[in-house]
């Protein structure tokens, strides 16, 4: 099914969102909780990363001339080509952190069907990322190979622009699981009951967001890892219904839950009112600890958003949308943890090179920074409640 509105919303999610209903004086500091000594173990490491669509896709789909199309198509090729591009940079960040689980959002696939003799060209973000992970580490040489669990949250249909290539676009999420992690059961895929539907050129457009979850064992400890990407703030009622469903379903888990994702709900005091929404505080009230606040006691940790073309020389991050939320038991979190933002420093920008090795443009790895955390639970915390 045609996905144009989904692209438009993701590209403009933070430009026209719903005003926040939270009180401006509500504290964001995490309550003091009992500490526990860090054990002499590597801990459980998790990561969240929005990969980004790769360009201002709204402009691509609004193109009315081959020249307008070519500008944005070139931007897509530049930022996602199978050369020294964003996928390689993201792969290097993943391998450096070596998380047991990675939650990915905006895991996009494009297919462009050109007239003969060009034919079809495909950009599949997950396949390109996996190729780079395979390239840097061979099977048997390291445990840091990855088992992707992919879910396309919405079906796609051709987008037909007169005189231009036929475009098929699909957006989704994915979980990467490190090879030394034992997956205990088939992954769970849930589409939210409430979603946005649009009509464009005779198409009914259902934007079926949802979440992925997997139960796995790490070093003898069993964990439920979930990854989501909520609707944007502009559609506040829909986002609230989605977070309500997510909380209700995760409440059924009889295991510790680590929830990551792009929640599209600013968790920092200094975010603009229209960038906030109730979803973040609903998670907090449901017993999920925000690891960034728990460890850093800070409302910074911005993760969104860089410019649409990723070329801004100074970081434009101003919202904390990408979170790692943990519920280890009915009493909340128990144990120690550490958390950091990655991909947010100017030094993380990288040059895209042409075939002769000359820099063409310098880009951020994504319009979102990533979040990485390592958890050391208190003794016995992984037992069923």
JSON list of C-alpha atoms in Angstrom, two decimals, residues 71-159:
[
{"chain": "A", "resi": 71, "resn": "UNK", "atom": "CA", "xyz": [18.28, 16.19, -6.46]},
{"chain": "A", "resi": 72, "resn": "UNK", "atom": "CA", "xyz": [16.74, 14.02, -3.73]},
{"chain": "A", "resi": 73, "resn": "UNK", "atom": "CA", "xyz": [17.59, 10.72, -5.39]},
{"chain": "A", "resi": 74, "resn": "UNK", "atom": "CA", "xyz": [21.23, 11.79, -5.43]},
{"chain": "A", "resi": 75, "resn": "UNK", "atom": "CA", "xyz": [20.97, 12.62, -1.72]},
{"chain": "A", "resi": 76, "resn": "UNK", "atom": "CA", "xyz": [19.67, 9.12, -1.06]},
{"chain": "A", "resi": 77, "resn": "UNK", "atom": "CA", "xyz": [22.46, 7.57, -3.07]},
{"chain": "A", "resi": 78, "resn": "UNK", "atom": "CA", "xyz": [25.08, 9.72, -1.33]},
{"chain": "A", "resi": 79, "resn": "UNK", "atom": "CA", "xyz": [23.98, 8.92, 2.20]},
{"chain": "A", "resi": 80, "resn": "UNK", "atom": "CA", "xyz": [23.16, 5.24, 1.68]},
{"chain": "A", "resi": 81, "resn": "UNK", "atom": "CA", "xyz": [25.42, 4.02, -1.08]},
{"chain": "A", "resi": 82, "resn": "UNK", "atom": "CA", "xyz": [27.38, 0.83, -0.58]},
{"chain": "A", "resi": 83, "resn": "UNK", "atom": "CA", "xyz": [30.57, 2.85, -0.37]},
{"chain": "A", "resi": 84, "resn": "UNK", "atom": "CA", "xyz": [31.88, 4.60, 2.72]},
{"chain": "A", "resi": 85, "resn": "UNK", "atom": "CA", "xyz": [28.38, 5.68, 3.71]},
{"chain": "A", "resi": 86, "resn": "UNK", "atom": "CA", "xyz": [26.12, 5.89, 6.72]},
{"chain": "A", "resi": 87, "resn": "UNK", "atom": "CA", "xyz": [25.55, 2.14, 6.96]},
{"chain": "A", "resi": 88, "resn": "UNK", "atom": "CA", "xyz": [29.27, 1.56, 7.40]},
{"chain": "A", "resi": 89, "resn": "UNK", "atom": "CA", "xyz": [29.48, 4.24, 10.09]},
{"chain": "A", "resi": 90, "resn": "UNK", "atom": "CA", "xyz": [26.53, 2.77, 11.97]},
{"chain": "A", "resi": 91, "resn": "UNK", "atom": "CA", "xyz": [28.01, -0.73, 11.66]},
{"chain": "A", "resi": 92, "resn": "UNK", "atom": "CA", "xyz": [31.28, 0.48, 13.14]},
{"chain": "A", "resi": 93, "resn": "UNK", "atom": "CA", "xyz": [29.43, 2.06, 16.07]},
{"chain": "A", "resi": 94, "resn": "UNK", "atom": "CA", "xyz": [27.55, -1.16, 16.72]},
{"chain": "A", "resi": 95, "resn": "UNK", "atom": "CA", "xyz": [30.68, -3.27, 16.60]},
{"chain": "A", "resi": 96, "resn": "UNK", "atom": "CA", "xyz": [32.54, -0.88, 18.90]},
{"chain": "A", "resi": 97, "resn": "UNK", "atom": "CA", "xyz": [29.79, -1.09, 21.54]},
{"chain": "A", "resi": 98, "resn": "UNK", "atom": "CA", "xyz": [29.15, -4.84, 21.00]},
{"chain": "A", "resi": 99, "resn": "UNK", "atom": "CA", "xyz": [25.62, -4.84, 22.46]},
{"chain": "A", "resi": 100, "resn": "UNK", "atom": "CA", "xyz": [23.72, -8.06, 23.00]},
{"chain": "A", "resi": 101, "resn": "UNK", "atom": "CA", "xyz": [20.59, -6.46, 21.50]},
{"chain": "A", "resi": 102, "resn": "UNK", "atom": "CA", "xyz": [20.11, -3.55, 19.11]},
{"chain": "A", "resi": 103, "resn": "UNK", "atom": "CA", "xyz": [16.73, -1.96, 18.48]},
{"chain": "A", "resi": 104, "resn": "UNK", "atom": "CA", "xyz": [16.63, -0.26, 15.07]},
{"chain": "A", "resi": 105, "resn": "UNK", "atom": "CA", "xyz": [13.93, 2.11, 13.81]},
{"chain": "A", "resi": 106, "resn": "UNK", "atom": "CA", "xyz": [13.32, 3.51, 10.31]},
{"chain": "A", "resi": 107, "resn": "UNK", "atom": "CA", "xyz": [14.79, 0.41, 8.74]},
{"chain": "A", "resi": 108, "resn": "UNK", "atom": "CA", "xyz": [13.84, 1.44, 5.24]},
{"chain": "A", "resi": 109, "resn": "UNK", "atom": "CA", "xyz": [13.76, -0.28, 1.87]},
{"chain": "A", "resi": 110, "resn": "UNK", "atom": "CA", "xyz": [13.46, 1.60, -1.44]},
{"chain": "A", "resi": 111, "resn": "UNK", "atom": "CA", "xyz": [12.96, 0.13, -4.88]},
{"chain": "A", "resi": 112, "resn": "UNK", "atom": "CA", "xyz": [13.29, 2.41, -7.90]},
{"chain": "A", "resi": 113, "resn": "UNK", "atom": "CA", "xyz": [12.14, 0.99, -11.23]},
{"chain": "A", "resi": 114, "resn": "UNK", "atom": "CA", "xyz": [13.60, 3.02, -14.09]},
{"chain": "A", "resi": 115, "resn": "UNK", "atom": "CA", "xyz": [12.83, 2.62, -17.77]},
{"chain": "A", "resi": 116, "resn": "UNK", "atom": "CA", "xyz": [15.12, 0.31, -19.74]},
{"chain": "A", "resi": 117, "resn": "UNK", "atom": "CA", "xyz": [18.02, -0.06, -19.89]},
{"chain": "A", "resi": 118, "resn": "UNK", "atom": "CA", "xyz": [18.53, 1.10, -16.27]},
{"chain": "A", "resi": 119, "resn": "UNK", "atom": "CA", "xyz": [16.02, -1.28, -14.69]},
{"chain": "A", "resi": 120, "resn": "UNK", "atom": "CA", "xyz": [15.46, -1.69, -10.94]},
{"chain": "A", "resi": 121, "resn": "UNK", "atom": "CA", "xyz": [17.64, -0.34, -8.14]},
{"chain": "A", "resi": 122, "resn": "UNK", "atom": "CA", "xyz": [17.07, -1.30, -4.50]},
{"chain": "A", "resi": 123, "resn": "UNK", "atom": "CA", "xyz": [18.28, 0.32, -1.29]},
{"chain": "A", "resi": 124, "resn": "UNK", "atom": "CA", "xyz": [17.64, -1.96, 1.69]},
{"chain": "A", "resi": 125, "resn": "UNK", "atom": "CA", "xyz": [19.08, -0.38, 4.84]},
{"chain": "A", "resi": 126, "resn": "UNK", "atom": "CA", "xyz": [19.13, -3.61, 6.86]},
{"chain": "A", "resi": 127, "resn": "UNK", "atom": "CA", "xyz": [20.83, -5.62, 4.12]},
{"chain": "A", "resi": 128, "resn": "UNK", "atom": "CA", "xyz": [23.47, -2.95, 3.63]},
{"chain": "A", "resi": 129, "resn": "UNK", "atom": "CA", "xyz": [24.09, -2.73, 7.39]},
{"chain": "A", "resi": 130, "resn": "UNK", "atom": "CA", "xyz": [24.37, -6.51, 7.66]},
{"chain": "A", "resi": 131, "resn": "UNK", "atom": "CA", "xyz": [26.81, -6.59, 4.75]},
{"chain": "A", "resi": 132, "resn": "UNK", "atom": "CA", "xyz": [29.11, -4.19, 6.58]},
{"chain": "A", "resi": 133, "resn": "UNK", "atom": "CA", "xyz": [28.87, -6.16, 9.81]},
{"chain": "A", "resi": 134, "resn": "UNK", "atom": "CA", "xyz": [29.79, -9.31, 7.88]},
{"chain": "A", "resi": 135, "resn": "UNK", "atom": "CA", "xyz": [32.60, -7.46, 6.13]},
{"chain": "A", "resi": 136, "resn": "UNK", "atom": "CA", "xyz": [34.35, -6.36, 9.32]},
{"chain": "A", "resi": 137, "resn": "UNK", "atom": "CA", "xyz": [34.00, -9.68, 11.17]},
{"chain": "A", "resi": 138, "resn": "UNK", "atom": "CA", "xyz": [33.94, -13.13, 9.66]},
{"chain": "A", "resi": 139, "resn": "UNK", "atom": "CA", "xyz": [31.99, -16.06, 11.06]},
{"chain": "A", "resi": 140, "resn": "UNK", "atom": "CA", "xyz": [34.02, -17.99, 13.63]},
{"chain": "A", "resi": 141, "resn": "UNK", "atom": "CA", "xyz": [36.44, -15.14, 14.28]},
{"chain": "A", "resi": 142, "resn": "UNK", "atom": "CA", "xyz": [34.25, -13.21, 16.69]},
{"chain": "A", "resi": 143, "resn": "UNK", "atom": "CA", "xyz": [30.87, -13.48, 18.41]},
{"chain": "A", "resi": 144, "resn": "UNK", "atom": "CA", "xyz": [29.87, -10.10, 17.08]},
{"chain": "A", "resi": 145, "resn": "UNK", "atom": "CA", "xyz": [27.91, -11.27, 14.11]},
{"chain": "A", "resi": 146, "resn": "UNK", "atom": "CA", "xyz": [24.20, -10.48, 14.05]},
{"chain": "A", "resi": 147, "resn": "UNK", "atom": "CA", "xyz": [20.88, -12.23, 13.65]},
{"chain": "A", "resi": 148, "resn": "UNK", "atom": "CA", "xyz": [18.39, -9.66, 12.35]},
{"chain": "A", "resi": 149, "resn": "UNK", "atom": "CA", "xyz": [14.71, -9.92, 13.23]},
{"chain": "A", "resi": 150, "resn": "UNK", "atom": "CA", "xyz": [12.96, -7.65, 10.78]},
{"chain": "A", "resi": 151, "resn": "UNK", "atom": "CA", "xyz": [9.43, -6.37, 10.68]},
{"chain": "A", "resi": 152, "resn": "UNK", "atom": "CA", "xyz": [8.02, -4.00, 8.08]},
{"chain": "A", "resi": 153, "resn": "UNK", "atom": "CA", "xyz": [5.36, -2.11, 9.96]},
{"chain": "A", "resi": 154, "resn": "UNK", "atom": "CA", "xyz": [3.42, -1.17, 6.85]},
{"chain": "A", "resi": 155, "resn": "UNK", "atom": "CA", "xyz": [3.05, -2.80, 3.46]},
{"chain": "A", "resi": 156, "resn": "UNK", "atom": "CA", "xyz": [4.10, -0.77, 0.45]},
{"chain": "A", "resi": 157, "resn": "UNK", "atom": "CA", "xyz": [2.76, -0.16, -3.03]},
{"chain": "A", "resi": 158, "resn": "UNK", "atom": "CA", "xyz": [4.26, 1.56, -6.06]},
{"chain": "A", "resi": 159, "resn": "UNK", "atom": "CA", "xyz": [4.31, 5.33, -6.08]}
]
